[in-house]
PDB file of C-alpha atoms in Angstrom:
ATOM      1  CA  MET A 286    -191.071  26.181 -52.618  1.00 50.00           C
ATOM      2  CA  VAL A 287    -190.411  22.721 -51.186  1.00 52.00           C
ATOM      3  CA  ASN A 288    -187.129  22.226 -49.322  1.00 57.00           C
ATOM      4  CA  PRO A 289    -185.464  18.780 -49.268  1.00 57.00           C
ATOM      5  CA  PRO A 290    -185.258  17.226 -45.775  1.00 51.00           C
ATOM      6  CA  ASN A 291    -182.070  18.294 -43.979  1.00 62.00           C
ATOM      7  CA  ASP A 292    -181.210  14.723 -43.002  1.00 71.00           C
ATOM      8  CA  SER A 293    -181.592  13.284 -46.512  1.00 86.00           C
ATOM      9  CA  PRO A 294    -178.243  12.308 -48.079  1.00 93.00           C
ATOM     10  CA  TRP A 295    -176.564  14.347 -50.779  1.00 94.00           C
ATOM     11  CA  SER A 296    -175.954  12.655 -54.122  1.00 95.00           C
ATOM     12  CA  LEU A 297    -172.210  13.285 -54.456  1.00 95.00           C
ATOM     13  CA  LEU A 298    -170.983  13.096 -58.049  1.00 94.00           C
ATOM     14  CA  PHE A 299    -167.417  13.490 -59.255  1.00 91.00           C
ATOM     15  CA  LEU A 300    -165.229  12.567 -62.208  1.00 89.00           C
ATOM     16  CA  ASP A 301    -162.719   9.723 -61.924  1.00 85.00           C
ATOM     17  CA  GLN A 302    -160.489  10.341 -64.947  1.00 77.00           C
ATOM     18  CA  THR A 303    -157.130  11.219 -63.413  1.00 78.00           C
ATOM     19  CA  LYS A 304    -155.088  10.653 -60.266  1.00 81.00           C
ATOM     20  CA  ALA A 305    -155.777  14.279 -59.347  1.00 82.00           C
ATOM     21  CA  ASP A 306    -159.524  13.532 -59.525  1.00 83.00           C
ATOM     22  CA  GLN A 307    -159.092  10.550 -57.199  1.00 87.00           C
ATOM     23  CA  LYS A 308    -157.007  12.509 -54.715  1.00 88.00           C
ATOM     24  CA  ALA A 309    -159.532  15.356 -54.651  1.00 87.00           C
ATOM     25  CA  ALA A 310    -162.478  12.968 -54.226  1.00 89.00           C
ATOM     26  CA  LYS A 311    -160.793  11.304 -51.236  1.00 91.00           C
ATOM     27  CA  ARG A 312    -160.197  14.651 -49.523  1.00 91.00           C
ATOM     28  CA  ILE A 313    -163.764  15.823 -50.207  1.00 91.00           C
ATOM     29  CA  GLN A 314    -165.342  12.647 -48.849  1.00 93.00           C
ATOM     30  CA  GLU A 315    -163.196  12.855 -45.733  1.00 93.00           C
ATOM     31  CA  ALA A 316    -164.340  16.448 -45.178  1.00 92.00           C
ATOM     32  CA  LEU A 317    -167.998  15.416 -45.450  1.00 93.00           C
ATOM     33  CA  GLU A 318    -167.545  12.456 -43.118  1.00 94.00           C
ATOM     34  CA  LYS A 319    -165.770  14.593 -40.521  1.00 93.00           C
ATOM     35  CA  LEU A 320    -168.780  16.926 -40.403  1.00 92.00           C
ATOM     36  CA  HIS A 321    -171.250  14.011 -40.359  1.00 93.00           C
ATOM     37  CA  ILE A 322    -172.881  15.155 -43.602  1.00 93.00           C
ATOM     38  CA  PRO A 323    -174.722  12.173 -45.134  1.00 94.00           C
ATOM     39  CA  PHE A 324    -173.964  11.399 -48.779  1.00 94.00           C
ATOM     40  CA  GLU A 325    -173.975   8.703 -51.435  1.00 95.00           C
ATOM     41  CA  ALA A 326    -170.887   8.876 -53.648  1.00 94.00           C
ATOM     42  CA  PHE A 327    -170.812   8.170 -57.385  1.00 95.00           C
ATOM     43  CA  ALA A 328    -167.535   8.205 -59.335  1.00 92.00           C
ATOM     44  CA  LEU A 329    -167.958   8.426 -63.117  1.00 90.00           C
ATOM     45  CA  GLU A 330    -165.400   8.089 -65.893  1.00 89.00           C
ATOM     46  CA  SER A 331    -166.640  10.880 -68.191  1.00 88.00           C
ATOM     47  CA  PRO A 332    -168.812  14.015 -68.054  1.00 88.00           C
ATOM     48  CA  ASP A 333    -171.413  12.266 -70.223  1.00 90.00           C
ATOM     49  CA  MET A 334    -171.633   9.309 -67.826  1.00 93.00           C
ATOM     50  CA  LEU A 335    -171.861  11.687 -64.885  1.00 93.00           C
ATOM     51  CA  ARG A 336    -174.690  13.616 -66.522  1.00 92.00           C
ATOM     52  CA  ARG A 337    -176.614  10.417 -67.210  1.00 94.00           C
ATOM     53  CA  LYS A 338    -176.152   9.296 -63.595  1.00 95.00           C
ATOM     54  CA  ALA A 339    -177.427  12.613 -62.265  1.00 94.00           C
ATOM     55  CA  ARG A 340    -180.437  12.333 -64.553  1.00 92.00           C
ATOM     56  CA  SER A 341    -181.129   8.805 -63.298  1.00 94.00           C
ATOM     57  CA  LEU A 342    -180.942   9.975 -59.688  1.00 94.00           C
ATOM     58  CA  ALA A 343    -183.334  12.842 -60.424  1.00 90.00           C
ATOM     59  CA  LYS A 344    -185.808  10.372 -61.921  1.00 90.00           C
ATOM     60  CA  GLU A 345    -185.538   8.331 -58.723  1.00 91.00           C
ATOM     61  CA  GLY A 346    -186.714  11.385 -56.811  1.00 90.00           C
ATOM     62  CA  LYS A 347    -183.392  12.677 -55.487  1.00 91.00           C
ATOM     63  CA  LYS A 348    -183.453  16.415 -54.732  1.00 90.00           C
ATOM     64  CA  LYS A 349    -180.010  17.232 -53.295  1.00 92.00           C
ATOM     65  CA  PHE A 350    -177.091  17.128 -55.740  1.00 95.00           C
ATOM     66  CA  LEU A 351    -173.491  17.783 -54.750  1.00 95.00           C
ATOM     67  CA  ALA A 352    -170.891  18.153 -57.500  1.00 93.00           C
ATOM     68  CA  ALA A 353    -167.265  17.765 -56.483  1.00 90.00           C
ATOM     69  CA  GLY A 354    -163.863  18.452 -58.002  1.00 85.00           C
ATOM     70  CA  ARG A 355    -163.604  20.126 -61.396  1.00 83.00           C
ATOM     71  CA  GLU A 356    -166.087  22.467 -63.056  1.00 85.00           C
ATOM     72  CA  GLU A 357    -166.704  19.823 -65.724  1.00 86.00           C
ATOM     73  CA  ALA A 358    -168.287  17.719 -62.965  1.00 89.00           C
ATOM     74  CA  LEU A 359    -170.341  20.705 -61.828  1.00 90.00           C
ATOM     75  CA  ASN A 360    -171.742  21.351 -65.303  1.00 91.00           C
ATOM     76  CA  ALA A 361    -172.505  17.681 -65.937  1.00 92.00           C
ATOM     77  CA  THR A 362    -174.244  17.280 -62.553  1.00 93.00           C
ATOM     78  CA  MET A 363    -176.380  20.373 -63.112  1.00 91.00           C
ATOM     79  CA  ASN A 364    -177.404  19.365 -66.631  1.00 91.00           C
ATOM     80  CA  GLY A 365    -178.244  15.840 -65.487  1.00 91.00           C
ATOM     81  CA  MET A 366    -180.509  16.983 -62.690  1.00 88.00           C
ATOM     82  CA  LEU A 367    -182.259  19.494 -64.993  1.00 85.00           C
ATOM     83  CA  GLU A 368    -182.251  17.576 -68.271  1.00 70.00           C
ATOM     84  CA  ASP A 369    -185.830  16.371 -68.662  1.00 62.00           C
ATOM     85  CA  GLU A 370    -187.764  18.784 -70.876  1.00 48.00           C
ATOM     86  CA  LEU A 371    -185.149  21.460 -70.071  1.00 51.00           C
ATOM     87  CA  LYS A 372    -187.208  22.534 -67.065  1.00 59.00           C
ATOM     88  CA  VAL A 373    -185.706  23.562 -63.737  1.00 60.00           C
ATOM     89  CA  PRO A 374    -187.400  21.715 -60.838  1.00 54.00           C
ATOM     90  CA  ALA A 375    -188.266  24.189 -58.093  1.00 61.00           C
ATOM     91  CA  ASP A 376    -187.407  21.748 -55.298  1.00 77.00           C
ATOM     92  CA  HIS A 377    -183.929  20.690 -56.499  1.00 85.00           C
ATOM     93  CA  VAL A 378    -180.794  22.159 -54.940  1.00 90.00           C
ATOM     94  CA  LEU A 379    -177.183  22.081 -56.127  1.00 92.00           C
ATOM     95  CA  GLY A 380    -174.058  22.237 -53.975  1.00 92.00           C
ATOM     96  CA  PHE A 381    -170.411  22.293 -55.028  1.00 91.00           C
ATOM     97  CA  ILE A 382    -167.143  21.380 -53.330  1.00 91.00           C
ATOM     98  CA  PRO A 383    -164.228  22.494 -55.529  1.00 87.00           C
ATOM     99  CA  SER A 384    -160.822  20.892 -55.930  1.00 81.00           C
ATOM    100  CA  GLY A 385    -157.561  22.555 -56.929  1.00 69.00           C
ATOM    101  CA  GLU A 386    -158.387  22.828 -60.657  1.00 69.00           C
ATOM    102  CA  ALA A 387    -161.716  24.574 -60.029  1.00 67.00           C
ATOM    103  CA  LYS A 388    -160.955  28.295 -59.969  1.00 76.00           C
ATOM    104  CA  ASN A 389    -163.799  30.043 -61.752  1.00 82.00           C
ATOM    105  CA  TRP A 390    -167.443  29.832 -60.660  1.00 86.00           C
ATOM    106  CA  HIS A 391    -167.464  29.290 -56.917  1.00 85.00           C
ATOM    107  CA  PRO A 392    -165.812  32.604 -55.850  1.00 83.00           C
ATOM    108  CA  SER A 393    -168.571  34.515 -57.695  1.00 83.00           C
ATOM    109  CA  VAL A 394    -171.264  32.874 -55.561  1.00 84.00           C
ATOM    110  CA  GLY A 395    -169.542  32.812 -52.185  1.00 84.00           C
ATOM    111  CA  ILE A 396    -168.446  29.163 -52.062  1.00 87.00           C
ATOM    112  CA  PRO A 397    -165.066  28.712 -50.309  1.00 86.00           C
ATOM    113  CA  SER A 398    -162.140  27.226 -52.257  1.00 85.00           C
ATOM    114  CA  SER A 399    -161.148  24.894 -49.416  1.00 88.00           C
ATOM    115  CA  PRO A 400    -163.044  21.570 -49.549  1.00 87.00           C
ATOM    116  CA  GLU A 401    -163.312  21.610 -45.766  1.00 89.00           C
ATOM    117  CA  GLU A 402    -164.787  25.128 -45.696  1.00 89.00           C
ATOM    118  CA  ALA A 403    -167.089  24.355 -48.623  1.00 89.00           C
ATOM    119  CA  ALA A 404    -168.371  21.309 -46.714  1.00 90.00           C
ATOM    120  CA  ARG A 405    -169.151  23.514 -43.705  1.00 88.00           C
ATOM    121  CA  ASN A 406    -171.051  25.766 -46.090  1.00 85.00           C
ATOM    122  CA  LEU A 407    -173.425  22.866 -46.791  1.00 86.00           C
ATOM    123  CA  LYS A 408    -174.256  22.596 -43.105  1.00 83.00           C
ATOM    124  CA  LEU A 409    -175.552  26.181 -43.059  1.00 80.00           C
ATOM    125  CA  GLY A 410    -178.051  25.469 -45.838  1.00 72.00           C
ATOM    126  CA  HIS A 411    -178.282  29.011 -47.231  1.00 82.00           C
ATOM    127  CA  TYR A 412    -180.082  29.063 -50.576  1.00 86.00           C
ATOM    128  CA  PHE A 413    -179.172  31.444 -53.402  1.00 88.00           C
ATOM    129  CA  TYR A 414    -181.055  31.725 -56.688  1.00 90.00           C
ATOM    130  CA  GLN A 415    -178.710  32.352 -59.591  1.00 90.00           C
ATOM    131  CA  ASP A 416    -179.238  32.917 -63.293  1.00 93.00           C
ATOM    132  CA  LEU A 417    -178.733  30.105 -65.766  1.00 93.00           C
ATOM    133  CA  GLY A 418    -177.437  30.228 -69.293  1.00 95.00           C
ATOM    134  CA  LEU A 419    -179.070  28.064 -71.957  1.00 95.00           C
ATOM    135  CA  ALA A 420    -176.889  27.445 -75.012  1.00 96.00           C
ATOM    136  CA  THR A 421    -178.291  26.300 -78.359  1.00 97.00           C
ATOM    137  CA  TYR A 422    -175.479  25.130 -80.645  1.00 96.00           C
ATOM    138  CA  ILE A 423    -174.326  22.545 -83.191  1.00 94.00           C
ATOM    139  CA  LYS A 424    -172.861  19.155 -82.289  1.00 92.00           C
ATOM    140  CA  ASP A 425    -172.167  16.471 -84.899  1.00 90.00           C
ATOM    141  CA  GLY A 426    -174.393  18.331 -87.350  1.00 90.00           C
ATOM    142  CA  GLN A 427    -177.371  18.408 -84.972  1.00 94.00           C
ATOM    143  CA  VAL A 428    -178.880  21.192 -82.863  1.00 95.00           C
ATOM    144  CA  ASN A 429    -178.235  20.665 -79.142  1.00 93.00           C
ATOM    145  CA  GLN A 430    -179.109  22.536 -75.952  1.00 93.00           C
ATOM    146  CA  THR A 431    -177.110  22.641 -72.716  1.00 93.00           C
ATOM    147  CA  TYR A 432    -177.236  24.728 -69.554  1.00 93.00           C
ATOM    148  CA  PHE A 433    -174.274  26.580 -68.103  1.00 94.00           C
ATOM    149  CA  LEU A 434    -173.952  28.452 -64.816  1.00 92.00           C
ATOM    150  CA  ASN A 435    -170.625  30.279 -65.088  1.00 93.00           C
ATOM    151  CA  ALA A 436    -169.381  31.138 -68.582  1.00 93.00           C
ATOM    152  CA  ALA A 437    -169.458  30.227 -72.250  1.00 94.00           C
ATOM    153  CA  ALA A 438    -166.201  30.523 -74.208  1.00 92.00           C
ATOM    154  CA  LEU A 439    -165.905  30.590 -77.990  1.00 93.00           C
ATOM    155  CA  GLY A 440    -162.675  30.594 -79.946  1.00 91.00           C
ATOM    156  CA  TRP A 441    -159.362  30.449 -78.088  1.00 89.00           C
ATOM    157  CA  LEU A 442    -160.609  29.046 -74.744  1.00 87.00           C
ATOM    158  CA  GLY A 443    -163.225  26.906 -76.486  1.00 88.00           C
ATOM    159  CA  LYS A 444    -160.480  25.214 -78.513  1.00 89.00           C
ATOM    160  CA  ALA A 445    -158.343  24.730 -75.392  1.00 87.00           C
ATOM    161  CA  SER A 446    -161.289  23.052 -73.634  1.00 86.00           C
ATOM    162  CA  GLN A 447    -161.837  20.799 -76.660  1.00 87.00           C
ATOM    163  CA  ASN A 448    -158.238  19.580 -76.560  1.00 84.00           C
ATOM    164  CA  LEU A 449    -158.312  19.086 -72.777  1.00 85.00           C
ATOM    165  CA  SER A 450    -161.548  17.072 -72.959  1.00 81.00           C
ATOM    166  CA  GLU A 451    -160.127  14.804 -75.662  1.00 82.00           C
ATOM    167  CA  LYS A 452    -156.921  14.167 -73.705  1.00 81.00           C
ATOM    168  CA  ARG A 453    -158.749  13.417 -70.444  1.00 77.00           C
ATOM    169  CA  ALA A 454    -161.088  11.015 -72.244  1.00 75.00           C
ATOM    170  CA  LYS A 455    -158.007   9.072 -73.355  1.00 76.00           C
ATOM    171  CA  GLY A 456    -156.658   8.969 -69.797  1.00 75.00           C
ATOM    172  CA  LYS A 457    -153.786  11.309 -70.577  1.00 75.00           C
ATOM    173  CA  LYS A 458    -152.214  13.528 -67.947  1.00 75.00           C
ATOM    174  CA  VAL A 459    -153.085  17.142 -68.706  1.00 75.00           C
ATOM    175  CA  LYS A 460    -151.880  20.528 -67.580  1.00 81.00           C
ATOM    176  CA  THR A 461    -154.792  22.898 -68.020  1.00 81.00           C
ATOM    177  CA  LEU A 462    -152.911  26.177 -67.908  1.00 82.00           C
ATOM    178  CA  ALA A 463    -150.226  24.892 -70.290  1.00 84.00           C
ATOM    179  CA  GLU A 464    -152.884  23.892 -72.852  1.00 87.00           C
ATOM    180  CA  ILE A 465    -154.581  27.279 -72.569  1.00 86.00           C
ATOM    181  CA  LYS A 466    -151.250  28.996 -73.166  1.00 87.00           C
ATOM    182  CA  ARG A 467    -150.490  26.718 -76.124  1.00 87.00           C
ATOM    183  CA  GLN A 468    -153.786  27.596 -77.772  1.00 87.00           C
ATOM    184  CA  LEU A 469    -153.191  31.284 -77.110  1.00 86.00           C
ATOM    185  CA  GLN A 470    -150.116  30.987 -79.323  1.00 87.00           C
ATOM    186  CA  HIS A 471    -151.661  28.789 -82.027  1.00 87.00           C
ATOM    187  CA  TRP A 472    -155.350  29.745 -82.346  1.00 89.00           C
ATOM    188  CA  LYS A 473    -155.966  31.839 -85.483  1.00 87.00           C
ATOM    189  CA  GLY A 474    -159.454  33.202 -84.863  1.00 87.00           C
ATOM    190  CA  MET A 475    -162.215  33.679 -87.452  1.00 91.00           C
ATOM    191  CA  GLU A 476    -164.863  36.101 -88.693  1.00 94.00           C
ATOM    192  CA  VAL A 477    -168.129  36.308 -86.724  1.00 96.00           C
ATOM    193  CA  GLU A 478    -171.371  38.247 -86.570  1.00 97.00           C
ATOM    194  CA  ILE A 479    -172.695  39.004 -83.076  1.00 97.00           C
ATOM    195  CA  SER A 480    -176.246  40.061 -82.241  1.00 98.00           C
ATOM    196  CA  ILE A 481    -177.381  40.997 -78.729  1.00 97.00           C
ATOM    197  CA  ASP A 482    -181.081  41.105 -77.833  1.00 97.00           C
ATOM    198  CA  GLY A 483    -181.945  41.052 -81.533  1.00 96.00           C
ATOM    199  CA  THR A 484    -179.593  43.833 -82.674  1.00 97.00           C
ATOM    200  CA  CYS A 485    -176.393  43.211 -84.647  1.00 98.00           C
ATOM    201  CA  VAL A 486    -173.567  44.848 -82.669  1.00 97.00           C
ATOM    202  CA  TYR A 487    -170.450  43.474 -84.354  1.00 97.00           C
ATOM    203  CA  GLN A 488    -169.113  41.977 -87.560  1.00 97.00           C
ATOM    204  CA  GLY A 489    -165.433  41.152 -87.784  1.00 95.00           C
ATOM    205  CA  PRO A 490    -162.597  39.005 -86.419  1.00 94.00           C
ATOM    206  CA  CYS A 491    -163.004  36.993 -83.209  1.00 94.00           C
ATOM    207  CA  PHE A 492    -160.011  35.623 -81.352  1.00 92.00           C
ATOM    208  CA  SER A 493    -161.974  34.971 -78.162  1.00 92.00           C
ATOM    209  CA  LEU A 494    -165.557  35.610 -77.090  1.00 94.00           C
ATOM    210  CA  SER A 495    -166.727  35.000 -73.516  1.00 94.00           C
ATOM    211  CA  VAL A 496    -170.266  35.205 -72.151  1.00 96.00           C
ATOM    212  CA  HIS A 497    -170.401  35.449 -68.364  1.00 95.00           C
ATOM    213  CA  LEU A 498    -172.709  34.852 -65.448  1.00 94.00           C
ATOM    214  CA  GLY A 499    -169.725  34.512 -63.104  1.00 90.00           C
ATOM    215  CA  GLN A 500    -166.676  36.732 -63.063  1.00 88.00           C
ATOM    216  CA  ALA A 501    -163.876  34.311 -64.035  1.00 83.00           C
ATOM    217  CA  HIS A 502    -163.208  31.578 -66.586  1.00 80.00           C
ATOM    218  CA  GLY A 503    -160.294  29.662 -68.084  1.00 74.00           C
ATOM    219  CA  GLN A 504    -158.073  29.160 -65.044  1.00 74.00           C
ATOM    220  CA  GLY A 505    -159.235  31.979 -62.830  1.00 75.00           C
ATOM    221  CA  PHE A 506    -159.032  34.665 -65.544  1.00 83.00           C
ATOM    222  CA  VAL A 507    -161.238  37.458 -64.140  1.00 81.00           C
ATOM    223  CA  HIS A 508    -162.501  38.732 -67.490  1.00 84.00           C
ATOM    224  CA  ALA A 509    -165.911  39.913 -66.224  1.00 86.00           C
ATOM    225  CA  PRO A 510    -165.273  41.580 -62.841  1.00 86.00           C
ATOM    226  CA  ASN A 511    -168.656  43.330 -62.977  1.00 89.00           C
ATOM    227  CA  ALA A 512    -170.715  40.185 -63.639  1.00 90.00           C
ATOM    228  CA  ILE A 513    -173.573  39.620 -61.184  1.00 91.00           C
ATOM    229  CA  PRO A 514    -174.892  36.033 -61.085  1.00 91.00           C
ATOM    230  CA  ASP A 515    -178.516  36.964 -60.313  1.00 92.00           C
ATOM    231  CA  ASP A 516    -179.292  40.136 -62.318  1.00 93.00           C
ATOM    232  CA  GLY A 517    -180.699  38.473 -65.452  1.00 94.00           C
ATOM    233  CA  LEU A 518    -177.919  39.741 -67.738  1.00 96.00           C
ATOM    234  CA  PHE A 519    -174.838  38.321 -69.407  1.00 97.00           C
ATOM    235  CA  GLU A 520    -171.531  40.195 -69.316  1.00 95.00           C
ATOM    236  CA  ILE A 521    -170.019  39.740 -72.804  1.00 96.00           C
ATOM    237  CA  GLN A 522    -166.356  40.284 -73.698  1.00 94.00           C
ATOM    238  CA  LEU A 523    -164.749  40.073 -77.137  1.00 95.00           C
ATOM    239  CA  ILE A 524    -161.040  39.990 -77.950  1.00 93.00           C
ATOM    240  CA  PRO A 525    -161.106  40.684 -81.708  1.00 94.00           C
ATOM    241  CA  GLN A 526    -157.552  39.672 -82.511  1.00 91.00           C
ATOM    242  CA  LEU A 527    -154.029  39.446 -81.115  1.00 88.00           C
ATOM    243  CA  THR A 528    -150.770  39.802 -82.976  1.00 87.00           C
ATOM    244  CA  THR A 529    -148.119  37.112 -82.608  1.00 86.00           C
ATOM    245  CA  PHE A 530    -146.099  39.486 -80.461  1.00 87.00           C
ATOM    246  CA  GLU A 531    -149.093  40.196 -78.185  1.00 87.00           C
ATOM    247  CA  ARG A 532    -149.784  36.482 -77.712  1.00 86.00           C
ATOM    248  CA  TYR A 533    -146.318  35.972 -76.244  1.00 84.00           C
ATOM    249  CA  SER A 534    -145.810  39.302 -74.502  1.00 86.00           C
ATOM    250  CA  LYS A 535    -149.279  39.614 -72.889  1.00 83.00           C
ATOM    251  CA  TRP A 536    -149.612  36.115 -71.402  1.00 84.00           C
ATOM    252  CA  SER A 537    -149.436  37.407 -67.832  1.00 82.00           C
ATOM    253  CA  ALA A 538    -151.579  40.470 -68.549  1.00 84.00           C
ATOM    254  CA  ILE A 539    -154.338  38.578 -70.341  1.00 83.00           C
ATOM    255  CA  ARG A 540    -155.074  36.593 -67.190  1.00 80.00           C
ATOM    256  CA  GLN A 541    -155.899  39.751 -65.209  1.00 80.00           C
ATOM    257  CA  SER A 542    -159.107  41.761 -65.072  1.00 78.00           C
ATOM    258  CA  SER A 543    -157.186  44.897 -66.094  1.00 80.00           C
ATOM    259  CA  PHE A 544    -156.658  43.380 -69.554  1.00 83.00           C
ATOM    260  CA  MET A 545    -160.375  43.901 -70.208  1.00 81.00           C
ATOM    261  CA  LEU A 546    -159.700  47.665 -70.099  1.00 79.00           C
ATOM    262  CA  GLU A 547    -157.459  47.467 -73.186  1.00 86.00           C
ATOM    263  CA  PRO A 548    -158.820  49.668 -76.037  1.00 88.00           C
ATOM    264  CA  MET A 549    -159.211  46.664 -78.356  1.00 89.00           C
ATOM    265  CA  ILE A 550    -161.669  44.868 -76.021  1.00 91.00           C
ATOM    266  CA  LYS A 551    -165.365  45.153 -76.843  1.00 94.00           C
ATOM    267  CA  SER A 552    -167.908  44.694 -74.036  1.00 94.00           C
ATOM    268  CA  TRP A 553    -171.694  44.420 -73.881  1.00 96.00           C
ATOM    269  CA  GLN A 554    -174.528  43.319 -71.609  1.00 96.00           C
ATOM    270  CA  GLY A 555    -177.646  41.473 -72.688  1.00 97.00           C
ATOM    271  CA  GLU A 556    -180.218  38.762 -72.095  1.00 97.00           C
ATOM    272  CA  GLN A 557    -179.521  36.943 -75.365  1.00 97.00           C
ATOM    273  CA  ILE A 558    -176.543  36.696 -77.697  1.00 97.00           C
ATOM    274  CA  GLU A 559    -176.405  35.089 -81.128  1.00 97.00           C
ATOM    275  CA  VAL A 560    -173.092  34.204 -82.773  1.00 97.00           C
ATOM    276  CA  ASN A 561    -173.029  33.398 -86.473  1.00 96.00           C
ATOM    277  CA  THR A 562    -169.987  32.217 -88.377  1.00 93.00           C
ATOM    278  CA  ALA A 563    -169.288  30.516 -91.686  1.00 88.00           C
ATOM    279  CA  LYS A 564    -166.911  28.036 -90.011  1.00 88.00           C
ATOM    280  CA  ALA A 565    -167.347  25.922 -86.875  1.00 89.00           C
ATOM    281  CA  LEU A 566    -166.239  27.931 -83.823  1.00 92.00           C
ATOM    282  CA  PRO A 567    -165.392  25.762 -80.752  1.00 93.00           C
ATOM    283  CA  LEU A 568    -167.757  26.325 -77.813  1.00 94.00           C
ATOM    284  CA  ALA A 569    -167.080  25.434 -74.172  1.00 92.00           C
ATOM    285  CA  LEU A 570    -169.580  25.794 -71.323  1.00 93.00           C
ATOM    286  CA  ASP A 571    -168.185  25.928 -67.774  1.00 89.00           C
ATOM    287  CA  GLU A 572    -164.821  24.680 -69.123  1.00 85.00           C
ATOM    288  CA  SER A 573    -166.507  21.695 -70.859  1.00 87.00           C
ATOM    289  CA  TYR A 574    -166.280  21.494 -74.652  1.00 90.00           C
ATOM    290  CA  VAL A 575    -169.773  20.826 -76.027  1.00 92.00           C
ATOM    291  CA  GLY A 576    -169.815  21.656 -79.761  1.00 93.00           C
ATOM    292  CA  GLU A 577    -169.606  24.618 -82.114  1.00 94.00           C
ATOM    293  CA  ALA A 578    -171.166  27.919 -83.068  1.00 92.00           C
ATOM    294  CA  PRO A 579    -173.311  29.140 -84.782  1.00 94.00           C
ATOM    295  CA  ALA A 580    -174.953  29.406 -81.369  1.00 96.00           C
ATOM    296  CA  ARG A 581    -177.546  31.282 -79.333  1.00 97.00           C
ATOM    297  CA  LEU A 582    -177.167  31.874 -75.585  1.00 97.00           C
ATOM    298  CA  ASP A 583    -180.148  32.868 -73.419  1.00 97.00           C
ATOM    299  CA  CYS A 584    -179.978  34.147 -69.825  1.00 96.00           C
ATOM    300  CA  LEU A 585    -182.687  32.650 -67.569  1.00 92.00           C
ATOM    301  CA  TYR A 586    -183.322  34.853 -64.541  1.00 91.00           C
ATOM    302  CA  GLN A 587    -182.691  33.353 -61.071  1.00 89.00           C
ATOM    303  CA  ARG A 588    -183.554  29.860 -62.287  1.00 86.00           C
ATOM    304  CA  LEU A 589    -181.186  27.638 -60.258  1.00 88.00           C
ATOM    305  CA  ARG A 590    -181.126  27.120 -56.482  1.00 89.00           C
ATOM    306  CA  ILE A 591    -177.672  26.588 -55.039  1.00 90.00           C
ATOM    307  CA  ILE A 592    -176.080  26.387 -51.592  1.00 88.00           C
ATOM    308  CA  SER A 593    -174.123  29.597 -51.086  1.00 83.00           C
ATOM    309  CA  MET A 594    -173.158  32.275 -48.579  1.00 73.00           C
ATOM    310  CA  LEU A 595    -174.696  34.951 -50.845  1.00 70.00           C
ATOM    311  CA  LYS A 596    -178.151  36.460 -50.534  1.00 64.00           C
ATOM    312  CA  ASN A 597    -180.166  37.527 -53.562  1.00 60.00           C
ATOM    313  CA  MET A 598    -180.090  41.278 -54.031  1.00 50.00           C
ATOM    314  CA  GLN A 599    -183.337  41.301 -56.024  1.00 46.00           C
ATOM    315  CA  PRO A 600    -186.636  39.631 -54.990  1.00 40.00           C
TER     316      PRO A 600
END
């Protein structure tokens, strides 16, 4: 294992789509400067542009990547640095400094929510090897592959992410939680077939399906409290269907981990999940809309090196 030099600058990548993005980027850069952490900053106008920039930097030989702000920026940075031949370079390292909208992945891996505390975390230089998800899915009629490091969402939260991505791309002001709630009330669900590790485990209605490496998704919805980011297994949660009354009456409950104990919820663990459906089912990875199911998701054991306060429990 080759470690990047401690004094080499971080490649800091963040999205510049909204005023909130700009405000968060300013605060994050100030935190890094205060701690004398060297960095080169790159502000990109879309996740696709950010991914391409990260890929270009990786080709230039950069090893230290620092995503900042939203989880969309985190996913795009990671996929850019790993994109060539879908191989994970052993000497690359990924850091993350979250902003206010990022509520999901970083608590699962011991990264503080405060930008200032997360910046101090970089100074310590503790490495943690976490699992990666590799999604194979359909986009514009073609088969695509994309990594994810927190959660995949199909159905309700996938559709919400699709709408949010489209609005941000047009420069519109968005309220993430409000859009998620709106889709909770309007999404109809569809029939799916789910296979885990080669065995069909379910055929029936799907309102929402989530596949976890981290514990939370959406806007901090802790739907997989038992997920472990380095054990080589997905935590899989299915909400088959919700009545109109439940969609309105359970809005507060559905955001809590206790909702996953409801009798209707179906849960599994596995290294691979396949989702087949006759109609296109919206798919989001780490809160970024990427395409549709049918899809296959594979868990890659301890494949990504990140900066974290955690220590790997398994060798």
